[in-house]
XYZ file of N, CA and C in Angstrom:
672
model
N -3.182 20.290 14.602
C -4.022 21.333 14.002
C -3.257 22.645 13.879
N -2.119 23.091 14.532
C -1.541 24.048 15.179
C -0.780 24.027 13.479
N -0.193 23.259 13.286
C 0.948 22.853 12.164
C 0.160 23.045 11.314
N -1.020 22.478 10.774
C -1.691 22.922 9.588
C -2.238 24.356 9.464
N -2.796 24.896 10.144
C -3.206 26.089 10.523
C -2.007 27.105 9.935
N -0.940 26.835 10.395
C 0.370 27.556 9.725
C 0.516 27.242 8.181
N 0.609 26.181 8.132
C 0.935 25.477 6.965
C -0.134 26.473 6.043
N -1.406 26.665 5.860
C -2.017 26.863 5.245
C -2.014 28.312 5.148
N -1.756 29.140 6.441
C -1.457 30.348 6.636
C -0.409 31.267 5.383
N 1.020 29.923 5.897
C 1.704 30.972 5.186
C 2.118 30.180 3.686
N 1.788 29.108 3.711
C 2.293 28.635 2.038
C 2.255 30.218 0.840
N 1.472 31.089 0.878
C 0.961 31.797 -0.024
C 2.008 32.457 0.066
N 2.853 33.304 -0.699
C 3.669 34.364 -0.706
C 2.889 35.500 -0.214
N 3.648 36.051 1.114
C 3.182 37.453 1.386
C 2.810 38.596 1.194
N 1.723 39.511 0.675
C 2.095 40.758 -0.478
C 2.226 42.030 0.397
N 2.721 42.744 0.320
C 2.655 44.273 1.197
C 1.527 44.470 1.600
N 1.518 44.481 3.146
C 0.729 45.483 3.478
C -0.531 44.484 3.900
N -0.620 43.121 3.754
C -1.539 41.918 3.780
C -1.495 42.070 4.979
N -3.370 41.147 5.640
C -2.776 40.760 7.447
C -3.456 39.733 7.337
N -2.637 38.938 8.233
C -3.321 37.444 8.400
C -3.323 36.869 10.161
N -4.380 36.469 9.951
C -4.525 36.045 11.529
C -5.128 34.881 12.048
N -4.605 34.583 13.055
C -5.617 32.930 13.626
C -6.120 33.261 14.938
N -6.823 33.085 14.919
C -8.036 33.789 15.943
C -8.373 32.115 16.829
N -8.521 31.858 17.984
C -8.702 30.950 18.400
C -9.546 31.380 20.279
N -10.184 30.359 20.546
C -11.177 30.817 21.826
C -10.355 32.275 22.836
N -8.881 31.585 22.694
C -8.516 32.167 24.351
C -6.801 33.498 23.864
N -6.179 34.189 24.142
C -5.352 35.003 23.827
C -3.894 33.667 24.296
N -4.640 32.813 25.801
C -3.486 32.484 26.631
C -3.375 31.126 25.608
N -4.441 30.298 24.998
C -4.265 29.237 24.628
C -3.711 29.141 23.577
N -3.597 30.374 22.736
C -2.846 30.955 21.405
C -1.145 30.838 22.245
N -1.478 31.578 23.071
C 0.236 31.922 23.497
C 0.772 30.066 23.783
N 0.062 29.541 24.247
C 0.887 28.406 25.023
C 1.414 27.395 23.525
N 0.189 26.985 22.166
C 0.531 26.159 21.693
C 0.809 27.079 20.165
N 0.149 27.564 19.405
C 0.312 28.209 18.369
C 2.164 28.858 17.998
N 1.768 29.911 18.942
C 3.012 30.650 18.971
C 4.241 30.485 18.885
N 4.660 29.664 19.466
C 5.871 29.268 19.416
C 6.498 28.381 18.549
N 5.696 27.744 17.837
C 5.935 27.453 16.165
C 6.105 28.505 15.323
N 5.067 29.344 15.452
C 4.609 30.808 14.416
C 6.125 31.576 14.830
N 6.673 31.596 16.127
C 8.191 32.225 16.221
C 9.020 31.793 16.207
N 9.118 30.553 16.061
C 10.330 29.393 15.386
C 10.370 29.771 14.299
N 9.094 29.512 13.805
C 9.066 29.755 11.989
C 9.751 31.301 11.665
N 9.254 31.811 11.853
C 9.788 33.872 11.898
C 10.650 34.316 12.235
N 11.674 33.613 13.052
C 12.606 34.116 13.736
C 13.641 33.741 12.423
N 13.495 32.835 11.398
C 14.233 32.655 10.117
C 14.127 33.759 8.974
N 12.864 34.425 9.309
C 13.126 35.780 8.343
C 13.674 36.557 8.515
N 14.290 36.829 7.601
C 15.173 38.671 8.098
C 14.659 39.760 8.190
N 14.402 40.603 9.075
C 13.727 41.735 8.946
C 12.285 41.368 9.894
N 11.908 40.289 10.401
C 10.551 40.088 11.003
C 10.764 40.863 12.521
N 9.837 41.373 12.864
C 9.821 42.228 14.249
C 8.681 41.446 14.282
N 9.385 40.943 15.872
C 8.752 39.836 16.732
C 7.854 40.790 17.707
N 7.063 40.996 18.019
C 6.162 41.448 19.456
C 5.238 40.156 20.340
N 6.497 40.087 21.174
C 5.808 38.702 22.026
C 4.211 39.342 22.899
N 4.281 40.220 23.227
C 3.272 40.672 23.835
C 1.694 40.540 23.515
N 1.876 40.596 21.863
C 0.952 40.659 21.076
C 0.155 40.010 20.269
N 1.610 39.278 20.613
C 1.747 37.350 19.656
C 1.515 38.103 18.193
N 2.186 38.923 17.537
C 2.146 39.192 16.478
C 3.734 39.804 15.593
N 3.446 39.469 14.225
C 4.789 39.553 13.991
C 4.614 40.643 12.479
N 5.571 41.990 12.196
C 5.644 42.446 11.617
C 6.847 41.967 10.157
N 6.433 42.108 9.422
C 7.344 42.270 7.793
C 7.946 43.029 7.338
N 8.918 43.329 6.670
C 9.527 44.590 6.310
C 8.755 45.296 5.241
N 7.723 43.748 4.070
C 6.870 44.792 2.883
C 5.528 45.694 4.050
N 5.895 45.816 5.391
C 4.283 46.325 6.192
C 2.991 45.168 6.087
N 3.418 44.303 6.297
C 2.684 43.142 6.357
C 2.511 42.633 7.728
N 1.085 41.574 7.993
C 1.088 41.304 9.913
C 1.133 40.702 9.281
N 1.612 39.196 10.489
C 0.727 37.692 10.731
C 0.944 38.047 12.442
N -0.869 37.677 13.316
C -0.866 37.757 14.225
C -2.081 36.659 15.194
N -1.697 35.940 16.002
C -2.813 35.781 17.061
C -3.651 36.233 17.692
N -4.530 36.095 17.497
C -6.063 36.798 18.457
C -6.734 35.517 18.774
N -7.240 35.796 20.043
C -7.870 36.030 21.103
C -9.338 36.274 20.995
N -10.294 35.335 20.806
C -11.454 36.309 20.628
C -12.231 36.280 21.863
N -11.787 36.084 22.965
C -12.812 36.343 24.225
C -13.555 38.362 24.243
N -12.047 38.819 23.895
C -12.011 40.662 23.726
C -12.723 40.718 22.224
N -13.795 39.728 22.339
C -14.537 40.149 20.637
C -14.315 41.557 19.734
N -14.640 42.465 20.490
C -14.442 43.623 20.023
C -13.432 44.280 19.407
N -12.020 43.824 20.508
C -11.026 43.837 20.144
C -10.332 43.892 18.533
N -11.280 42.494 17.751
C -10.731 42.107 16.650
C -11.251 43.200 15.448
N -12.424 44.051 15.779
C -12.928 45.275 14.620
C -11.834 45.716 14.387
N -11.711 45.998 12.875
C -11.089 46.560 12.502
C -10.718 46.681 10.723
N -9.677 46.852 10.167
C -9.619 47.099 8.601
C -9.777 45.807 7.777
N -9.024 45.543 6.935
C -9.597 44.638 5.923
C -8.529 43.341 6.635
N -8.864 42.087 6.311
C -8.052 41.234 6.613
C -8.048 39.994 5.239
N -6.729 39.528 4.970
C -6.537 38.799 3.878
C -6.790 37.283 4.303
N -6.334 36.342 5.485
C -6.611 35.407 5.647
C -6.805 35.176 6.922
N -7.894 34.006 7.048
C -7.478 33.990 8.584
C -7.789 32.358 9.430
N -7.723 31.816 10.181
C -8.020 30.661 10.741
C -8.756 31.148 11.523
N -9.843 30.074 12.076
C -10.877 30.300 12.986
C -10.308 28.968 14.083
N -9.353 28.982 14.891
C -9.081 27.610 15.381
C -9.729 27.424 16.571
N -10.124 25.902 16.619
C -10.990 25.218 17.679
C -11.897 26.071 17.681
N -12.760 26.030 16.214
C -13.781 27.108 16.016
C -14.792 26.790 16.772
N -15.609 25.691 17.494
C -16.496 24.554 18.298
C -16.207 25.692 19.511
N -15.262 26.276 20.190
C -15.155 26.962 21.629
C -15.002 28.747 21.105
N -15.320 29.122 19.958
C -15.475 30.349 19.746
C -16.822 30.842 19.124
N -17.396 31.957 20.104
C -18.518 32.250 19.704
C -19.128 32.533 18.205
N -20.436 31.789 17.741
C -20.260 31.934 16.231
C -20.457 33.138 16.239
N -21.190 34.182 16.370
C -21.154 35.180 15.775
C -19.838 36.145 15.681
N -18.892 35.826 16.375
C -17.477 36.199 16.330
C -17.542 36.406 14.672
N -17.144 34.941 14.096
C -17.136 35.403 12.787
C -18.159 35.838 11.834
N -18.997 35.676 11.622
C -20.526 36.250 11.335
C -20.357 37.847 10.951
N -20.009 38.429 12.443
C -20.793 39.762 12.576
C -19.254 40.477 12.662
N -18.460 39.693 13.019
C -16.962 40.813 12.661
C -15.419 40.437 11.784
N -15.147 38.771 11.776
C -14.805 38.478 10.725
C -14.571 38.561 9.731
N -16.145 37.972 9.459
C -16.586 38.250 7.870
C -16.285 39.193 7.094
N -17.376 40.397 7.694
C -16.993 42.054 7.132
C -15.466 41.970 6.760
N -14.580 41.994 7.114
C -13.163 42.246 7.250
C -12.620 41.340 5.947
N -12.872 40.049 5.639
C -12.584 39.495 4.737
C -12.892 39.998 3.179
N -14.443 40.770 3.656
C -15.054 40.920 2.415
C -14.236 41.941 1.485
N -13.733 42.739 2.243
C -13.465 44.215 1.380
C -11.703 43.754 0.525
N -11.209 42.523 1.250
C -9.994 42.177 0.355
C -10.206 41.062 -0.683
N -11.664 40.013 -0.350
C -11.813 38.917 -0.768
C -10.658 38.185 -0.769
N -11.012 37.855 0.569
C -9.917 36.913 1.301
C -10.473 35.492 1.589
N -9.734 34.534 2.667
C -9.685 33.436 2.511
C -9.753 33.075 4.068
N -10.828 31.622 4.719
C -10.806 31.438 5.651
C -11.100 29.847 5.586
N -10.109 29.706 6.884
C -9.874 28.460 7.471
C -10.748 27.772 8.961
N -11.320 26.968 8.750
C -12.052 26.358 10.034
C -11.266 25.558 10.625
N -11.167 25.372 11.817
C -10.733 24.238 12.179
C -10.875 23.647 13.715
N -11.157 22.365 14.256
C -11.090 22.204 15.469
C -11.415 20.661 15.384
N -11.752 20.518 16.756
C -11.942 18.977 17.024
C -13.792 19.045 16.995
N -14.834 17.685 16.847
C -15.936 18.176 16.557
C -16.366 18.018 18.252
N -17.766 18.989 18.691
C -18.303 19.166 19.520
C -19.480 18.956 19.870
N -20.095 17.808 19.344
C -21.576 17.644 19.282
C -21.360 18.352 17.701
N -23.236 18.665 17.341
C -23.384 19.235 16.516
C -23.617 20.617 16.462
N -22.496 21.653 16.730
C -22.586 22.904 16.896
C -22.375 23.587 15.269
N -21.869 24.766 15.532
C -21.963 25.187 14.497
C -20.596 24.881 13.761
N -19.610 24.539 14.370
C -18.444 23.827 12.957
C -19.030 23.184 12.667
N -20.010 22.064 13.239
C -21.238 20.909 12.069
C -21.887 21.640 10.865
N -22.653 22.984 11.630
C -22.898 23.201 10.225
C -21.674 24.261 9.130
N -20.483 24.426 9.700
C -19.937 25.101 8.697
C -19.041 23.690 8.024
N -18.812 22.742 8.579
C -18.584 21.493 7.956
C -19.889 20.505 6.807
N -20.886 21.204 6.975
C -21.984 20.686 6.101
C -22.066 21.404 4.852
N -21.592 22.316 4.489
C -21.255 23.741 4.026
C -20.342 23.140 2.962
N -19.350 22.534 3.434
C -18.116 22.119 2.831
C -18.970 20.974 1.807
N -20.098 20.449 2.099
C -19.956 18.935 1.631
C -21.470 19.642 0.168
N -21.731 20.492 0.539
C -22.810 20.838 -0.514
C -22.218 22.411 -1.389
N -21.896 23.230 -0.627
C -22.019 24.304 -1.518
C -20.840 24.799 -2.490
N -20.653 24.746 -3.366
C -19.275 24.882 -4.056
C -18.275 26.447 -3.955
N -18.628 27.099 -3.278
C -18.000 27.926 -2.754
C -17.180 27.431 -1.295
N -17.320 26.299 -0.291
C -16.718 25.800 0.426
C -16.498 24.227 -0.195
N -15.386 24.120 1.094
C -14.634 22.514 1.152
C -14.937 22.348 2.500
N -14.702 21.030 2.359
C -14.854 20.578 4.314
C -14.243 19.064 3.763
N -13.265 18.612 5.354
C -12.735 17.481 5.281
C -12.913 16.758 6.854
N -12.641 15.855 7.306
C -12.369 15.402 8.382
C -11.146 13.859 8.577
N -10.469 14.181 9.695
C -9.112 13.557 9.552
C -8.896 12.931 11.026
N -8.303 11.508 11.067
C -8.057 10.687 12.405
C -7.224 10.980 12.673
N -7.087 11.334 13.845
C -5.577 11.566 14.887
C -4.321 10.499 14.169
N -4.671 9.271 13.391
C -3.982 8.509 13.229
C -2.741 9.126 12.072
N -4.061 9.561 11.255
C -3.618 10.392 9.621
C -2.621 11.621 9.992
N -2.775 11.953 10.841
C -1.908 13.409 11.604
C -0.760 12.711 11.300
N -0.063 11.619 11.760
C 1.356 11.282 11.744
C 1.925 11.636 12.931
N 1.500 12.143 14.273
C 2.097 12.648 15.401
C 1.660 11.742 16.700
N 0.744 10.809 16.741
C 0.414 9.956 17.348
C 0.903 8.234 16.907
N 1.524 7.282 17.630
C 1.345 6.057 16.652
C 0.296 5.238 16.810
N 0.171 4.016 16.362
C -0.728 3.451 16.435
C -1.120 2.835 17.598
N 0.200 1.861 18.322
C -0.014 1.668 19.616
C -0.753 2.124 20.459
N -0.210 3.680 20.450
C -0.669 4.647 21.682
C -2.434 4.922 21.185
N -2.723 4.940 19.661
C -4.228 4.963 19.947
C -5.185 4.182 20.073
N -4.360 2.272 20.107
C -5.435 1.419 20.655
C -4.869 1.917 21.953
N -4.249 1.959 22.486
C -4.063 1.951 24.613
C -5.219 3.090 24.580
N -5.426 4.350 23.947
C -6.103 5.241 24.273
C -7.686 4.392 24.033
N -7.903 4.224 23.387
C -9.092 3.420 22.780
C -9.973 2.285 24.039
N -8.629 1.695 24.166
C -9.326 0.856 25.219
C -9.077 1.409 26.340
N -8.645 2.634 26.515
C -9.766 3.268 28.130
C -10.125 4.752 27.834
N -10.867 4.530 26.724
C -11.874 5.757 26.433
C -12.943 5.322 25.719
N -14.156 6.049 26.878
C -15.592 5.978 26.421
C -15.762 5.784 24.369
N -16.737 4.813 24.177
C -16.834 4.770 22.504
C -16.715 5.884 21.850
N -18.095 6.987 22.542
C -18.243 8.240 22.042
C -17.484 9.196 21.694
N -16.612 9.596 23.100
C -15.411 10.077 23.334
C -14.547 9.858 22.191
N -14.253 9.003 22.172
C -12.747 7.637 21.291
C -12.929 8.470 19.713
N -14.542 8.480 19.643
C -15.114 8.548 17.959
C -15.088 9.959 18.056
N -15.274 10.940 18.669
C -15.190 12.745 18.564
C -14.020 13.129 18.496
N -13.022 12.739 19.816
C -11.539 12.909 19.683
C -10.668 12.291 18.920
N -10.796 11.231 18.693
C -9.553 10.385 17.542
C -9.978 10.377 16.121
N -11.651 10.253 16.196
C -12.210 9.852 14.915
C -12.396 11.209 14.516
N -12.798 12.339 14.913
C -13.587 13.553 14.031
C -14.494 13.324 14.026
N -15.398 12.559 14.541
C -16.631 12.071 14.249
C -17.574 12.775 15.390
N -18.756 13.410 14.430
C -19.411 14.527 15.549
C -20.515 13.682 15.633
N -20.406 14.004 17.454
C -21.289 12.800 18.048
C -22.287 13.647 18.844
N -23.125 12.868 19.432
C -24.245 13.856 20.500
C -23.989 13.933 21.571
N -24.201 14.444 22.740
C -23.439 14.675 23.988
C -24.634 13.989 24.646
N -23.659 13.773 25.588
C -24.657 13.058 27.150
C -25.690 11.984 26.882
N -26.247 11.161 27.070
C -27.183 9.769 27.060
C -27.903 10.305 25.837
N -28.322 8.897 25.406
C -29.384 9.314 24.545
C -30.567 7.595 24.331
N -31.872 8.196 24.016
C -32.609 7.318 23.848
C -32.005 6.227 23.013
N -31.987 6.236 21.835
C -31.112 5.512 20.401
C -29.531 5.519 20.327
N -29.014 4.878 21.270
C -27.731 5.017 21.715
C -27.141 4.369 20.470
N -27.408 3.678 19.700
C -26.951 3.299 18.579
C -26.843 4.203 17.078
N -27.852 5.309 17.621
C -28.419 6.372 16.417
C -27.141 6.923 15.749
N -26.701 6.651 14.070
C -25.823 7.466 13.791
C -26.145 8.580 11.986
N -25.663 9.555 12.420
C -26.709 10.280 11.332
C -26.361 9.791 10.028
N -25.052 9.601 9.551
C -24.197 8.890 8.275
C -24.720 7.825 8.023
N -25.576 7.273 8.755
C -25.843 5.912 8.520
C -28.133 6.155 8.007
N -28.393 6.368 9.534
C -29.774 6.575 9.829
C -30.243 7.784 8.923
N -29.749 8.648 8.351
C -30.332 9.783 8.224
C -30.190 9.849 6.447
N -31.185 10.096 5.618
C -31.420 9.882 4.386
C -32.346 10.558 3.528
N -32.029 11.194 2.834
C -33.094 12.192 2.447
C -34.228 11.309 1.573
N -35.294 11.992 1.917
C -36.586 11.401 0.878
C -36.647 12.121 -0.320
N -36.831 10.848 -1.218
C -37.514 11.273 -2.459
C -38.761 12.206 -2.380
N -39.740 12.034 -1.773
C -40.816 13.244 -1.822
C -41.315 12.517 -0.347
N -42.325 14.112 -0.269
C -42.604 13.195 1.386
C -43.865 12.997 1.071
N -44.399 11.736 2.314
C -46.036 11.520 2.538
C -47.018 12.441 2.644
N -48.503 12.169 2.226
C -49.068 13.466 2.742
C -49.544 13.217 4.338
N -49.477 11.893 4.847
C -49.812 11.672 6.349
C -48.677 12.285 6.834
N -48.696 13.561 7.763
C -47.024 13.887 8.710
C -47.590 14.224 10.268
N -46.787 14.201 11.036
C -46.596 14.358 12.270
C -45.598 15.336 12.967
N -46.360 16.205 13.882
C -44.997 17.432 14.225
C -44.813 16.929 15.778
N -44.192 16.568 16.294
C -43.949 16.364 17.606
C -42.880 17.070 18.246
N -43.528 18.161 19.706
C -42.384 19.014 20.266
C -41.937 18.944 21.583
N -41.011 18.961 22.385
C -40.658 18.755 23.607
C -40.434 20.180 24.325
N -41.100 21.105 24.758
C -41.041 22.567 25.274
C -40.058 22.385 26.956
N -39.659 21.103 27.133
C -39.032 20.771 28.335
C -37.711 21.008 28.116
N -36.953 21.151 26.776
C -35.792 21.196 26.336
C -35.005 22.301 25.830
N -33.938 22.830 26.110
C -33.165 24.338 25.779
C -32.360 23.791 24.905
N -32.610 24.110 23.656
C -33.265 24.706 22.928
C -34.676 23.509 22.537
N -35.859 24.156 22.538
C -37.105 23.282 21.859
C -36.435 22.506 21.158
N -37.090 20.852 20.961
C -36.761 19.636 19.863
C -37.634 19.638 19.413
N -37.706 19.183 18.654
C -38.959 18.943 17.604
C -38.653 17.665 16.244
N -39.659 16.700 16.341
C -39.876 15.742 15.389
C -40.993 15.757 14.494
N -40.736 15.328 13.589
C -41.867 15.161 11.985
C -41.469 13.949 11.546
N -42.845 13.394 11.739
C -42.746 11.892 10.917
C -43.697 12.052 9.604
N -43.007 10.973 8.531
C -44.159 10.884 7.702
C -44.786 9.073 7.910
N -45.764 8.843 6.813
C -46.449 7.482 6.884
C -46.270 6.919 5.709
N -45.200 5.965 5.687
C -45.174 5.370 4.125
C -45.941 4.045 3.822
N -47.106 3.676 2.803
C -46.932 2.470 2.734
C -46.629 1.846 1.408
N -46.926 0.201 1.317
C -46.315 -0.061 0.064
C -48.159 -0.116 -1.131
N -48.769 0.374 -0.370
C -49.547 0.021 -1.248
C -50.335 1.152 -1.690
């Protein structure tokens, strides 16, 4: 993810004065895996001023590319920003991008990247649902296999000693539900189907035992 994240970062030619950033849960988890690609890569430009401190790297046209950290939410306010990654967006608070992000993109009409492994159905589910209906987004999902950095071997050995669920969130991309469930077989790609129009017999059923409230609606179809 680290490699694409770049990849997509910097393919674009740089313009003066641009900033681009990948923002990911932790400052330290940026430093350990990101970075040191992002300064492999940079250390080939001429003129790039490296600031390890900062995990950010200056241009000679006055241009950033930098790592953040969004635990210091606040931290990230600030002027306009041209691109940015949201990585292992599933462990960063949504309103991170929402309420300070966003703004920042708007005033350059810029460009943003999601990305992570899936987590249940949080909110990369719904910014991955996003991708599949609204034509202003894309959304994709990809097997550890398709990466090219794992072989095959190693992901049946992984396979056969990892939980189904597990196996299908981490290798597959496949966003699954956490912890037991009644319909252990239940899968939404499959089970879940929109109606042509609904019944007028419906049913609201709610569980007030549960954080956050559940709630079910049935309808009554018959054939006659």
């Amino acid at each position: 993810k680290s490699y694409l994240s770049l990849m997509w970062l910097l393919t674009k030619e740089i313009q003066p004065g641009e900033r681009r950033w990948i923002v990911g849960p932790t400052y330290r988890s940026l430093k350990s895996t990101t970075w040191p690609i992002l300064r492999a890569i940079m250390r080939q430009h001429e003129g790039a001023v490296i600031n390890e401190s900062d995990l950010s790297i200056k241009l000679p046209n006055d241009s950033e590319i930098a790592l953040k950290g969004s635990e210091q939410e606040n931290n990230l306010r600030g002027a306009g920003l041209d691109m940015v990654v949201m990585e292992e967006f599933s462990y960063i608070k949504p309103h991170v991008y929402e309420e300070i992000i966003y703004p920042m993109l708007t005033t350059t009409q810029g460009e943003a990247l999601f990305i992570g492994t899936p987590n249940s159905f949080d909110h990369l589910y719904d910014y991955y649902l996003r991708g599949q209906s609204d034509p202003d987004w894309k959304s994709w999902k990809f097997k550890t296999i398709e990466g090219g950095f794992v072989e095959e071997d190693e992901i049946k050995r992984i396979k056969s000693n990892m939980d189904g669920r597990l196996y299908r969130q981490e290798m597959e991309s496949s966003f699954e539900t956490t912890g037991n469930r009644a319909a252990y077989n239940f899968d939404r790609d499959i089970h879940v189907k929109k109606a042509d129009e609904l019944a007028q017999n419906r049913w609201i059923g709610m569980d007030m035992n549960v954080d956050y409230m559940t709630a079910v609606i049935a309808c009554e179809y018959t054939d006659g």
